[in-house]
Amino acid sequence: MANRIITAATIIALLTPLAACGSIGGGVALEPEHQTRSIAVTNTIPVHKLENELVPYPYGNLSIDSTYAHGWTADPVTVLDGFNKQESFLEWPHTQEGNDGTGQNVLWYYVPQKTGARLKVNHIADYVDADGSKHAVDMTLTVNSVAKTALATRFTQSSGLYSFSWATVGGSIDLTAALSTQDGTSLAGVKGTTGFADLDGDPNQPNKDGSEGVELVSGFDGAYVRSDAHLMQSGPNRWSGIIDENSKPADEHGLKHYVGATFTGPEFRFKYFAARSLGGNFQPIQSTVQYPLYYDMNGGTGGPHTK
């Protein structure tokens, strides 16, 4: 690769993980048995093609991730009002063998008891401000409506880390997420990214809407999906899995079951739904986000670096 000259005023795009998957209605042709039906919808936010559009700076300065990669060594949840903490929830057990070689996992379920129930996920992200300083961000989730669904934390014994997610038994949950910094730094108008991975279809009903999906209800200003995704739309800003199931969210097939999203905060609202026992989390993976490069001359010995 040829060297490039970088000046103090230059902003360079770096590629870093976020993720996304797609909408049906374009892209490569599918074999007859994998063809999908497309319903004409009018989205209220732009839908970008992951394969050729970057998530622009400054969205990369705040990335909402609730997977093991976040690094929680203690349960991050604080109940504020209207949740019961339980060892099991309907068909979901307290302990579960990991399907990725991680060994035994221990789960706790936070079951909403009413509309308006609230809990806080502590330090779900770090906000990087214009000066490059980090600010720990908490997320308060408020339940707008719920059916046969709970929020959950999972402890993986092999890694000693927790993740945060939601689990359903053929139900749905509508949540408002409000973000705040632990040090009081304002997030008014902040731009950020997140995503929803592993949205399964039902192989036995390959074109059925509602198998598992997400609706970006409000606060979002863009969706990032692949044009060859195994997803369909049946309403504005609403995607659900079709054709087949998925198990590895970050590989090539997994990206076809993913909806990435950008938002302007500090608040957004989404709805998750599934027709059987499934679950999900916030997972910005394998997408591209632009970050600025800052140039430090350092007496002629420095070089470009990210903040």
PDB file of C-alpha atoms in Angstrom:
ATOM      1  CA  MET A   1       0.000   0.000   0.000  1.00  0.00           C
ATOM      2  CA  ALA A   2       1.375   3.420  -0.927  1.00  0.00           C
ATOM      3  CA  ASN A   3       2.143   5.907   1.851  1.00  0.00           C
ATOM      4  CA  ARG A   4      -0.195   8.883   2.177  1.00  0.00           C
ATOM      5  CA  ILE A   5       0.624  12.418   3.257  1.00  0.00           C
ATOM      6  CA  ILE A   6      -1.486  13.485   6.263  1.00  0.00           C
ATOM      7  CA  THR A   7      -1.869  17.128   7.263  1.00  0.00           C
ATOM      8  CA  ALA A   8      -3.152  18.554  10.547  1.00  0.00           C
ATOM      9  CA  ALA A   9      -6.501  19.391   8.932  1.00  0.00           C
ATOM     10  CA  THR A  10      -7.029  15.947   7.397  1.00  0.00           C
ATOM     11  CA  ILE A  11      -9.707  13.575   8.738  1.00  0.00           C
ATOM     12  CA  ILE A  12      -9.064   9.963   7.807  1.00  0.00           C
ATOM     13  CA  ALA A  13     -11.626   7.189   7.916  1.00  0.00           C
ATOM     14  CA  LEU A  14     -10.594   4.112   9.848  1.00  0.00           C
ATOM     15  CA  LEU A  15     -12.498   0.852   9.640  1.00  0.00           C
ATOM     16  CA  THR A  16     -13.615  -0.670  12.942  1.00  0.00           C
ATOM     17  CA  PRO A  17     -16.320  -3.178  13.977  1.00  0.00           C
ATOM     18  CA  LEU A  18     -20.019  -2.225  14.177  1.00  0.00           C
ATOM     19  CA  ALA A  19     -22.243  -4.380  12.036  1.00  0.00           C
ATOM     20  CA  ALA A  20     -25.204  -4.722   9.936  1.00  0.00           C
ATOM     21  CA  CYS A  21     -27.212  -6.850   7.697  1.00  0.00           C
ATOM     22  CA  GLY A  22     -29.819  -6.354   5.189  1.00  0.00           C
ATOM     23  CA  SER A  23     -33.119  -5.791   3.606  1.00  0.00           C
ATOM     24  CA  ILE A  24     -34.642  -7.877   0.876  1.00  0.00           C
ATOM     25  CA  GLY A  25     -35.404  -6.241  -2.411  1.00  0.00           C
ATOM     26  CA  GLY A  26     -32.098  -5.935  -4.253  1.00  0.00           C
ATOM     27  CA  GLY A  27     -28.626  -7.367  -4.457  1.00  0.00           C
ATOM     28  CA  VAL A  28     -27.766 -10.827  -5.741  1.00  0.00           C
ATOM     29  CA  ALA A  29     -30.324 -13.158  -7.257  1.00  0.00           C
ATOM     30  CA  LEU A  30     -31.336 -16.088  -5.096  1.00  0.00           C
ATOM     31  CA  GLU A  31     -32.017 -19.662  -6.082  1.00  0.00           C
ATOM     32  CA  PRO A  32     -35.770 -20.355  -6.423  1.00  0.00           C
ATOM     33  CA  GLU A  33     -35.968 -22.176  -3.093  1.00  0.00           C
ATOM     34  CA  HIS A  34     -34.386 -19.175  -1.372  1.00  0.00           C
ATOM     35  CA  GLN A  35     -36.317 -16.418  -3.087  1.00  0.00           C
ATOM     36  CA  THR A  36     -38.165 -14.125  -0.710  1.00  0.00           C
ATOM     37  CA  ARG A  37     -41.162 -11.907  -0.994  1.00  0.00           C
ATOM     38  CA  SER A  38     -40.767  -8.185  -0.468  1.00  0.00           C
ATOM     39  CA  ILE A  39     -43.467  -5.901   0.878  1.00  0.00           C
ATOM     40  CA  ALA A  40     -43.332  -2.265  -0.212  1.00  0.00           C
ATOM     41  CA  VAL A  41     -42.861  -0.045   2.829  1.00  0.00           C
ATOM     42  CA  THR A  42     -41.961   3.562   3.426  1.00  0.00           C
ATOM     43  CA  ASN A  43     -39.275   3.928   6.069  1.00  0.00           C
ATOM     44  CA  THR A  44     -39.080   7.035   8.215  1.00  0.00           C
ATOM     45  CA  ILE A  45     -35.276   6.779   8.349  1.00  0.00           C
ATOM     46  CA  PRO A  46     -32.710   6.195   5.575  1.00  0.00           C
ATOM     47  CA  VAL A  47     -31.735   2.575   4.971  1.00  0.00           C
ATOM     48  CA  HIS A  48     -28.069   2.289   3.985  1.00  0.00           C
ATOM     49  CA  LYS A  49     -26.322  -0.615   2.276  1.00  0.00           C
ATOM     50  CA  LEU A  50     -23.626  -1.947   4.539  1.00  0.00           C
ATOM     51  CA  GLU A  51     -21.569  -3.207   1.637  1.00  0.00           C
ATOM     52  CA  ASN A  52     -20.819   0.262   0.263  1.00  0.00           C
ATOM     53  CA  GLU A  53     -21.750   2.924   2.838  1.00  0.00           C
ATOM     54  CA  LEU A  54     -19.768   3.879   5.941  1.00  0.00           C
ATOM     55  CA  VAL A  55     -21.348   4.969   9.190  1.00  0.00           C
ATOM     56  CA  PRO A  56     -20.050   8.557   9.345  1.00  0.00           C
ATOM     57  CA  TYR A  57     -18.153  10.259  12.126  1.00  0.00           C
ATOM     58  CA  PRO A  58     -19.060  11.178  14.875  1.00  0.00           C
ATOM     59  CA  TYR A  59     -21.401   8.181  15.344  1.00  0.00           C
ATOM     60  CA  GLY A  60     -18.403   6.025  16.218  1.00  0.00           C
ATOM     61  CA  ASN A  61     -17.781   8.040  19.387  1.00  0.00           C
ATOM     62  CA  LEU A  62     -20.593   6.164  21.186  1.00  0.00           C
ATOM     63  CA  SER A  63     -21.205   2.469  20.542  1.00  0.00           C
ATOM     64  CA  ILE A  64     -23.853   0.549  22.536  1.00  0.00           C
ATOM     65  CA  ASP A  65     -22.723  -3.034  23.100  1.00  0.00           C
ATOM     66  CA  SER A  66     -24.115  -5.478  25.675  1.00  0.00           C
ATOM     67  CA  THR A  67     -22.148  -8.605  24.719  1.00  0.00           C
ATOM     68  CA  TYR A  68     -19.314 -10.352  26.550  1.00  0.00           C
ATOM     69  CA  ALA A  69     -16.912  -8.093  24.673  1.00  0.00           C
ATOM     70  CA  HIS A  70     -17.947  -5.241  26.946  1.00  0.00           C
ATOM     71  CA  GLY A  71     -15.944  -6.737  29.799  1.00  0.00           C
ATOM     72  CA  TRP A  72     -18.406  -6.700  32.721  1.00  0.00           C
ATOM     73  CA  THR A  73     -16.983  -8.703  35.637  1.00  0.00           C
ATOM     74  CA  ALA A  74     -20.117  -8.155  37.760  1.00  0.00           C
ATOM     75  CA  ASP A  75     -23.822  -8.117  36.966  1.00  0.00           C
ATOM     76  CA  PRO A  76     -24.357  -4.662  35.416  1.00  0.00           C
ATOM     77  CA  VAL A  77     -28.082  -4.349  36.207  1.00  0.00           C
ATOM     78  CA  THR A  78     -29.632  -2.157  38.882  1.00  0.00           C
ATOM     79  CA  VAL A  79     -33.417  -2.513  39.300  1.00  0.00           C
ATOM     80  CA  LEU A  80     -35.086   0.883  39.632  1.00  0.00           C
ATOM     81  CA  ASP A  81     -38.780  -0.031  39.674  1.00  0.00           C
ATOM     82  CA  GLY A  82     -41.160  -2.795  38.646  1.00  0.00           C
ATOM     83  CA  PHE A  83     -38.830  -5.734  37.899  1.00  0.00           C
ATOM     84  CA  ASN A  84     -38.487  -9.077  39.701  1.00  0.00           C
ATOM     85  CA  LYS A  85     -35.106 -10.832  39.574  1.00  0.00           C
ATOM     86  CA  GLN A  86     -35.597 -14.567  38.999  1.00  0.00           C
ATOM     87  CA  GLU A  87     -33.446 -17.667  38.495  1.00  0.00           C
ATOM     88  CA  SER A  88     -35.638 -18.926  35.638  1.00  0.00           C
ATOM     89  CA  PHE A  89     -38.220 -17.527  33.247  1.00  0.00           C
ATOM     90  CA  LEU A  90     -40.829 -19.725  31.534  1.00  0.00           C
ATOM     91  CA  GLU A  91     -38.766 -22.115  29.359  1.00  0.00           C
ATOM     92  CA  TRP A  92     -35.453 -20.373  30.077  1.00  0.00           C
ATOM     93  CA  PRO A  93     -33.354 -22.115  32.790  1.00  0.00           C
ATOM     94  CA  HIS A  94     -30.977 -20.714  35.410  1.00  0.00           C
ATOM     95  CA  THR A  95     -27.991 -22.606  34.005  1.00  0.00           C
ATOM     96  CA  GLN A  96     -27.329 -23.344  30.362  1.00  0.00           C
ATOM     97  CA  GLU A  97     -24.515 -25.043  28.501  1.00  0.00           C
ATOM     98  CA  GLY A  98     -22.846 -22.634  26.079  1.00  0.00           C
ATOM     99  CA  ASN A  99     -23.063 -23.595  22.404  1.00  0.00           C
ATOM    100  CA  ASP A 100     -19.691 -21.985  21.675  1.00  0.00           C
ATOM    101  CA  GLY A 101     -17.456 -24.055  23.932  1.00  0.00           C
ATOM    102  CA  THR A 102     -17.712 -21.616  26.845  1.00  0.00           C
ATOM    103  CA  GLY A 103     -19.001 -24.225  29.279  1.00  0.00           C
ATOM    104  CA  GLN A 104     -21.750 -23.630  31.818  1.00  0.00           C
ATOM    105  CA  ASN A 105     -23.495 -20.265  31.831  1.00  0.00           C
ATOM    106  CA  VAL A 106     -25.539 -18.843  34.712  1.00  0.00           C
ATOM    107  CA  LEU A 107     -28.495 -16.598  33.880  1.00  0.00           C
ATOM    108  CA  TRP A 108     -30.576 -14.164  35.905  1.00  0.00           C
ATOM    109  CA  TYR A 109     -33.872 -12.881  34.532  1.00  0.00           C
ATOM    110  CA  TYR A 110     -35.320  -9.436  35.195  1.00  0.00           C
ATOM    111  CA  VAL A 111     -39.039  -9.885  34.644  1.00  0.00           C
ATOM    112  CA  PRO A 112     -41.127  -6.717  34.207  1.00  0.00           C
ATOM    113  CA  GLN A 113     -44.192  -6.573  36.433  1.00  0.00           C
ATOM    114  CA  LYS A 114     -45.876  -3.596  34.835  1.00  0.00           C
ATOM    115  CA  THR A 115     -45.790  -1.050  32.047  1.00  0.00           C
ATOM    116  CA  GLY A 116     -43.298   1.620  33.034  1.00  0.00           C
ATOM    117  CA  ALA A 117     -40.934  -0.805  34.816  1.00  0.00           C
ATOM    118  CA  ARG A 118     -37.360   0.529  34.779  1.00  0.00           C
ATOM    119  CA  LEU A 119     -33.879  -0.838  35.223  1.00  0.00           C
ATOM    120  CA  LYS A 120     -30.406   0.552  34.636  1.00  0.00           C
ATOM    121  CA  VAL A 121     -27.542  -1.147  32.803  1.00  0.00           C
ATOM    122  CA  ASN A 122     -24.416   0.337  34.333  1.00  0.00           C
ATOM    123  CA  HIS A 123     -21.520   1.393  32.099  1.00  0.00           C
ATOM    124  CA  ILE A 124     -22.902   0.009  28.853  1.00  0.00           C
ATOM    125  CA  ALA A 125     -20.619   2.246  26.799  1.00  0.00           C
ATOM    126  CA  ASP A 126     -17.958   4.937  26.807  1.00  0.00           C
ATOM    127  CA  TYR A 127     -18.655   8.252  25.104  1.00  0.00           C
ATOM    128  CA  VAL A 128     -15.580   9.820  23.517  1.00  0.00           C
ATOM    129  CA  ASP A 129     -16.016  13.595  23.349  1.00  0.00           C
ATOM    130  CA  ALA A 130     -14.486  16.051  20.863  1.00  0.00           C
ATOM    131  CA  ASP A 131     -11.335  16.304  22.995  1.00  0.00           C
ATOM    132  CA  GLY A 132     -10.868  12.527  23.029  1.00  0.00           C
ATOM    133  CA  SER A 133     -11.852  12.136  26.698  1.00  0.00           C
ATOM    134  CA  LYS A 134     -13.915   9.082  27.724  1.00  0.00           C
ATOM    135  CA  HIS A 135     -17.101   9.280  29.796  1.00  0.00           C
ATOM    136  CA  ALA A 136     -18.784   6.150  31.212  1.00  0.00           C
ATOM    137  CA  VAL A 137     -22.388   5.844  29.966  1.00  0.00           C
ATOM    138  CA  ASP A 138     -25.302   4.147  31.754  1.00  0.00           C
ATOM    139  CA  MET A 139     -28.542   3.072  30.059  1.00  0.00           C
ATOM    140  CA  THR A 140     -31.964   3.227  31.721  1.00  0.00           C
ATOM    141  CA  LEU A 141     -34.525   0.973  30.043  1.00  0.00           C
ATOM    142  CA  THR A 142     -38.262   1.641  30.434  1.00  0.00           C
ATOM    143  CA  VAL A 143     -40.864  -0.951  29.415  1.00  0.00           C
ATOM    144  CA  ASN A 144     -43.572   0.459  27.141  1.00  0.00           C
ATOM    145  CA  SER A 145     -45.218  -2.917  26.535  1.00  0.00           C
ATOM    146  CA  VAL A 146     -44.233  -6.562  27.039  1.00  0.00           C
ATOM    147  CA  ALA A 147     -45.512 -10.079  26.365  1.00  0.00           C
ATOM    148  CA  LYS A 148     -43.731 -13.265  27.506  1.00  0.00           C
ATOM    149  CA  THR A 149     -40.329 -11.512  27.516  1.00  0.00           C
ATOM    150  CA  ALA A 150     -37.741 -10.694  30.182  1.00  0.00           C
ATOM    151  CA  LEU A 151     -34.419  -8.898  30.305  1.00  0.00           C
ATOM    152  CA  ALA A 152     -31.481 -11.022  31.392  1.00  0.00           C
ATOM    153  CA  THR A 153     -27.827 -11.166  32.366  1.00  0.00           C
ATOM    154  CA  ARG A 154     -25.629 -14.152  31.565  1.00  0.00           C
ATOM    155  CA  PHE A 155     -22.443 -15.064  33.429  1.00  0.00           C
ATOM    156  CA  THR A 156     -19.947 -17.163  31.474  1.00  0.00           C
ATOM    157  CA  GLN A 157     -17.879 -19.134  33.952  1.00  0.00           C
ATOM    158  CA  SER A 158     -14.980 -19.772  31.585  1.00  0.00           C
ATOM    159  CA  SER A 159     -14.362 -16.076  30.954  1.00  0.00           C
ATOM    160  CA  GLY A 160     -15.681 -14.590  34.198  1.00  0.00           C
ATOM    161  CA  LEU A 161     -17.679 -12.037  32.182  1.00  0.00           C
ATOM    162  CA  TYR A 162     -21.329 -11.009  32.041  1.00  0.00           C
ATOM    163  CA  SER A 163     -23.505 -10.035  29.108  1.00  0.00           C
ATOM    164  CA  PHE A 164     -26.909  -8.321  28.991  1.00  0.00           C
ATOM    165  CA  SER A 165     -29.754  -9.417  26.747  1.00  0.00           C
ATOM    166  CA  TRP A 166     -33.456 -10.137  26.466  1.00  0.00           C
ATOM    167  CA  ALA A 167     -35.249 -13.509  26.264  1.00  0.00           C
ATOM    168  CA  THR A 168     -38.706 -14.316  24.965  1.00  0.00           C
ATOM    169  CA  VAL A 169     -41.011 -17.303  24.595  1.00  0.00           C
ATOM    170  CA  GLY A 170     -42.940 -16.257  21.520  1.00  0.00           C
ATOM    171  CA  GLY A 171     -43.505 -12.686  22.678  1.00  0.00           C
ATOM    172  CA  SER A 172     -42.216  -9.144  22.357  1.00  0.00           C
ATOM    173  CA  ILE A 173     -40.875  -6.206  24.313  1.00  0.00           C
ATOM    174  CA  ASP A 174     -41.023  -2.485  23.559  1.00  0.00           C
ATOM    175  CA  LEU A 175     -38.289  -0.514  25.323  1.00  0.00           C
ATOM    176  CA  THR A 176     -37.176   3.094  25.597  1.00  0.00           C
ATOM    177  CA  ALA A 177     -33.441   3.457  26.235  1.00  0.00           C
ATOM    178  CA  ALA A 178     -32.252   6.660  27.933  1.00  0.00           C
ATOM    179  CA  LEU A 179     -28.505   7.299  28.107  1.00  0.00           C
ATOM    180  CA  SER A 180     -26.657   9.299  30.750  1.00  0.00           C
ATOM    181  CA  THR A 181     -23.016   9.749  31.743  1.00  0.00           C
ATOM    182  CA  GLN A 182     -21.768   8.869  35.200  1.00  0.00           C
ATOM    183  CA  ASP A 183     -19.869  12.177  35.474  1.00  0.00           C
ATOM    184  CA  GLY A 184     -22.784  14.378  34.379  1.00  0.00           C
ATOM    185  CA  THR A 185     -21.443  15.221  30.904  1.00  0.00           C
ATOM    186  CA  SER A 186     -24.362  16.167  28.664  1.00  0.00           C
ATOM    187  CA  LEU A 187     -25.359  13.746  25.912  1.00  0.00           C
ATOM    188  CA  ALA A 188     -27.865  16.132  24.312  1.00  0.00           C
ATOM    189  CA  GLY A 189     -27.724  15.552  20.573  1.00  0.00           C
ATOM    190  CA  VAL A 190     -25.062  12.843  20.882  1.00  0.00           C
ATOM    191  CA  LYS A 191     -24.724  10.530  17.881  1.00  0.00           C
ATOM    192  CA  GLY A 192     -24.159   6.825  18.374  1.00  0.00           C
ATOM    193  CA  THR A 193     -24.392   3.335  16.936  1.00  0.00           C
ATOM    194  CA  THR A 194     -25.791  -0.027  17.975  1.00  0.00           C
ATOM    195  CA  GLY A 195     -27.179  -3.119  16.295  1.00  0.00           C
ATOM    196  CA  PHE A 196     -29.364  -6.215  16.540  1.00  0.00           C
ATOM    197  CA  ALA A 197     -27.761  -9.515  15.527  1.00  0.00           C
ATOM    198  CA  ASP A 198     -28.872 -13.089  14.870  1.00  0.00           C
ATOM    199  CA  LEU A 199     -32.430 -12.349  13.691  1.00  0.00           C
ATOM    200  CA  ASP A 200     -33.617 -15.858  12.775  1.00  0.00           C
ATOM    201  CA  GLY A 201     -36.091 -16.969  10.177  1.00  0.00           C
ATOM    202  CA  ASP A 202     -38.090 -20.184  10.311  1.00  0.00           C
ATOM    203  CA  PRO A 203     -36.863 -22.757   7.754  1.00  0.00           C
ATOM    204  CA  ASN A 204     -40.273 -24.431   7.874  1.00  0.00           C
ATOM    205  CA  GLN A 205     -42.010 -21.155   6.969  1.00  0.00           C
ATOM    206  CA  PRO A 206     -39.264 -19.342   5.039  1.00  0.00           C
ATOM    207  CA  ASN A 207     -41.231 -16.241   4.074  1.00  0.00           C
ATOM    208  CA  LYS A 208     -43.185 -15.765   7.282  1.00  0.00           C
ATOM    209  CA  ASP A 209     -43.005 -12.304   8.798  1.00  0.00           C
ATOM    210  CA  GLY A 210     -42.420 -12.044  12.532  1.00  0.00           C
ATOM    211  CA  SER A 211     -40.203 -15.083  13.116  1.00  0.00           C
ATOM    212  CA  GLU A 212     -37.677 -12.865  14.963  1.00  0.00           C
ATOM    213  CA  GLY A 213     -36.997  -9.210  14.386  1.00  0.00           C
ATOM    214  CA  VAL A 214     -36.687  -5.627  15.487  1.00  0.00           C
ATOM    215  CA  GLU A 215     -38.513  -2.352  14.864  1.00  0.00           C
ATOM    216  CA  LEU A 216     -36.618   0.923  15.215  1.00  0.00           C
ATOM    217  CA  VAL A 217     -39.492   2.920  16.671  1.00  0.00           C
ATOM    218  CA  SER A 218     -37.992   6.357  17.372  1.00  0.00           C
ATOM    219  CA  GLY A 219     -34.746   8.201  18.031  1.00  0.00           C
ATOM    220  CA  PHE A 220     -32.957   6.449  15.168  1.00  0.00           C
ATOM    221  CA  ASP A 221     -31.722   8.259  12.078  1.00  0.00           C
ATOM    222  CA  GLY A 222     -30.381   5.411   9.965  1.00  0.00           C
ATOM    223  CA  ALA A 223     -30.388   1.642   9.469  1.00  0.00           C
ATOM    224  CA  TYR A 224     -27.483  -0.316   7.972  1.00  0.00           C
ATOM    225  CA  VAL A 225     -28.472  -3.579   6.287  1.00  0.00           C
ATOM    226  CA  ARG A 226     -27.049  -5.776   3.552  1.00  0.00           C
ATOM    227  CA  SER A 227     -28.884  -5.890   0.257  1.00  0.00           C
ATOM    228  CA  ASP A 228     -28.560  -9.704   0.179  1.00  0.00           C
ATOM    229  CA  ALA A 229     -29.770 -10.146   3.768  1.00  0.00           C
ATOM    230  CA  HIS A 230     -32.085 -12.914   4.926  1.00  0.00           C
ATOM    231  CA  LEU A 231     -34.512 -10.320   6.278  1.00  0.00           C
ATOM    232  CA  MET A 232     -37.832  -8.890   5.197  1.00  0.00           C
ATOM    233  CA  GLN A 233     -39.756  -5.718   5.934  1.00  0.00           C
ATOM    234  CA  SER A 234     -43.461  -5.530   6.680  1.00  0.00           C
ATOM    235  CA  GLY A 235     -43.609  -2.042   8.138  1.00  0.00           C
ATOM    236  CA  PRO A 236     -41.584   1.149   8.498  1.00  0.00           C
ATOM    237  CA  ASN A 237     -38.180   0.564  10.128  1.00  0.00           C
ATOM    238  CA  ARG A 238     -39.144  -3.059  10.876  1.00  0.00           C
ATOM    239  CA  TRP A 239     -37.117  -6.120   9.879  1.00  0.00           C
ATOM    240  CA  SER A 240     -37.547  -9.816  10.647  1.00  0.00           C
ATOM    241  CA  GLY A 241     -35.635 -12.961   9.750  1.00  0.00           C
ATOM    242  CA  ILE A 242     -36.679 -15.207   6.878  1.00  0.00           C
ATOM    243  CA  ILE A 243     -35.387 -18.258   4.974  1.00  0.00           C
ATOM    244  CA  ASP A 244     -33.192 -19.790   7.658  1.00  0.00           C
ATOM    245  CA  GLU A 245     -31.674 -19.612  11.120  1.00  0.00           C
ATOM    246  CA  ASN A 246     -28.282 -18.266  12.154  1.00  0.00           C
ATOM    247  CA  SER A 247     -25.833 -19.155  14.921  1.00  0.00           C
ATOM    248  CA  LYS A 248     -22.650 -17.119  14.370  1.00  0.00           C
ATOM    249  CA  PRO A 249     -23.556 -13.423  14.212  1.00  0.00           C
ATOM    250  CA  ALA A 250     -20.155 -12.170  13.028  1.00  0.00           C
ATOM    251  CA  ASP A 251     -19.505 -14.410  10.006  1.00  0.00           C
ATOM    252  CA  GLU A 252     -20.645 -13.883   6.412  1.00  0.00           C
ATOM    253  CA  HIS A 253     -23.946 -15.651   6.934  1.00  0.00           C
ATOM    254  CA  GLY A 254     -24.492 -13.944  10.281  1.00  0.00           C
ATOM    255  CA  LEU A 255     -24.271 -10.541   8.644  1.00  0.00           C
ATOM    256  CA  LYS A 256     -27.334 -11.472   6.598  1.00  0.00           C
ATOM    257  CA  HIS A 257     -29.325 -11.666   9.836  1.00  0.00           C
ATOM    258  CA  TYR A 258     -28.287  -8.287  11.248  1.00  0.00           C
ATOM    259  CA  VAL A 259     -29.738  -4.780  11.494  1.00  0.00           C
ATOM    260  CA  GLY A 260     -27.301  -2.027  12.445  1.00  0.00           C
ATOM    261  CA  ALA A 261     -28.568   1.384  13.485  1.00  0.00           C
ATOM    262  CA  THR A 262     -27.459   4.932  14.145  1.00  0.00           C
ATOM    263  CA  PHE A 263     -29.236   7.217  16.572  1.00  0.00           C
ATOM    264  CA  THR A 264     -29.161  10.779  17.811  1.00  0.00           C
ATOM    265  CA  GLY A 265     -29.660  10.735  21.559  1.00  0.00           C
ATOM    266  CA  PRO A 266     -29.745  10.613  24.371  1.00  0.00           C
ATOM    267  CA  GLU A 267     -32.861   8.460  23.876  1.00  0.00           C
ATOM    268  CA  PHE A 268     -34.170   5.869  21.436  1.00  0.00           C
ATOM    269  CA  ARG A 269     -37.000   3.349  21.374  1.00  0.00           C
ATOM    270  CA  PHE A 270     -37.139  -0.113  19.802  1.00  0.00           C
ATOM    271  CA  LYS A 271     -39.314  -3.216  19.773  1.00  0.00           C
ATOM    272  CA  TYR A 272     -38.013  -6.808  19.691  1.00  0.00           C
ATOM    273  CA  PHE A 273     -40.304  -9.721  18.778  1.00  0.00           C
ATOM    274  CA  ALA A 274     -40.043 -13.467  18.120  1.00  0.00           C
ATOM    275  CA  ALA A 275     -42.442 -16.308  17.380  1.00  0.00           C
ATOM    276  CA  ARG A 276     -40.628 -18.852  19.589  1.00  0.00           C
ATOM    277  CA  SER A 277     -38.024 -19.062  22.383  1.00  0.00           C
ATOM    278  CA  LEU A 278     -35.250 -16.731  21.269  1.00  0.00           C
ATOM    279  CA  GLY A 279     -33.255 -13.792  22.582  1.00  0.00           C
ATOM    280  CA  GLY A 280     -31.041 -10.916  21.562  1.00  0.00           C
ATOM    281  CA  ASN A 281     -28.824  -8.066  22.684  1.00  0.00           C
ATOM    282  CA  PHE A 282     -27.176  -4.832  21.593  1.00  0.00           C
ATOM    283  CA  GLN A 283     -24.352  -5.873  19.286  1.00  0.00           C
ATOM    284  CA  PRO A 284     -22.555  -3.440  16.973  1.00  0.00           C
ATOM    285  CA  ILE A 285     -20.320  -5.816  14.998  1.00  0.00           C
ATOM    286  CA  GLN A 286     -18.486  -6.146  11.702  1.00  0.00           C
ATOM    287  CA  SER A 287     -19.559  -2.888  10.141  1.00  0.00           C
ATOM    288  CA  THR A 288     -17.508   0.124   9.263  1.00  0.00           C
ATOM    289  CA  VAL A 289     -17.502   3.367  11.190  1.00  0.00           C
ATOM    290  CA  GLN A 290     -15.478   6.466  10.396  1.00  0.00           C
ATOM    291  CA  TYR A 291     -13.210   7.813  13.099  1.00  0.00           C
ATOM    292  CA  PRO A 292     -11.089  10.965  12.895  1.00  0.00           C
ATOM    293  CA  LEU A 293      -7.305  10.752  12.941  1.00  0.00           C
ATOM    294  CA  TYR A 294      -5.551  13.306  15.095  1.00  0.00           C
ATOM    295  CA  TYR A 295      -2.027  14.330  14.078  1.00  0.00           C
ATOM    296  CA  ASP A 296       0.614  14.926  16.721  1.00  0.00           C
ATOM    297  CA  MET A 297       3.788  16.383  15.239  1.00  0.00           C
ATOM    298  CA  ASN A 298       5.732  15.695  18.477  1.00  0.00           C
ATOM    299  CA  GLY A 299       8.860  17.358  17.245  1.00  0.00           C
ATOM    300  CA  GLY A 300       8.652  15.550  13.929  1.00  0.00           C
ATOM    301  CA  THR A 301       8.667  12.104  15.555  1.00  0.00           C
ATOM    302  CA  GLY A 302       4.949  11.709  16.088  1.00  0.00           C
ATOM    303  CA  GLY A 303       2.332  10.392  13.757  1.00  0.00           C
ATOM    304  CA  PRO A 304      -1.393  10.004  13.246  1.00  0.00           C
ATOM    305  CA  HIS A 305      -3.349   8.291  15.968  1.00  0.00           C
ATOM    306  CA  THR A 306      -6.954   7.833  17.029  1.00  0.00           C
ATOM    307  CA  LYS A 307      -8.399   9.270  20.192  1.00  0.00           C
TER     308      LYS A 307
END
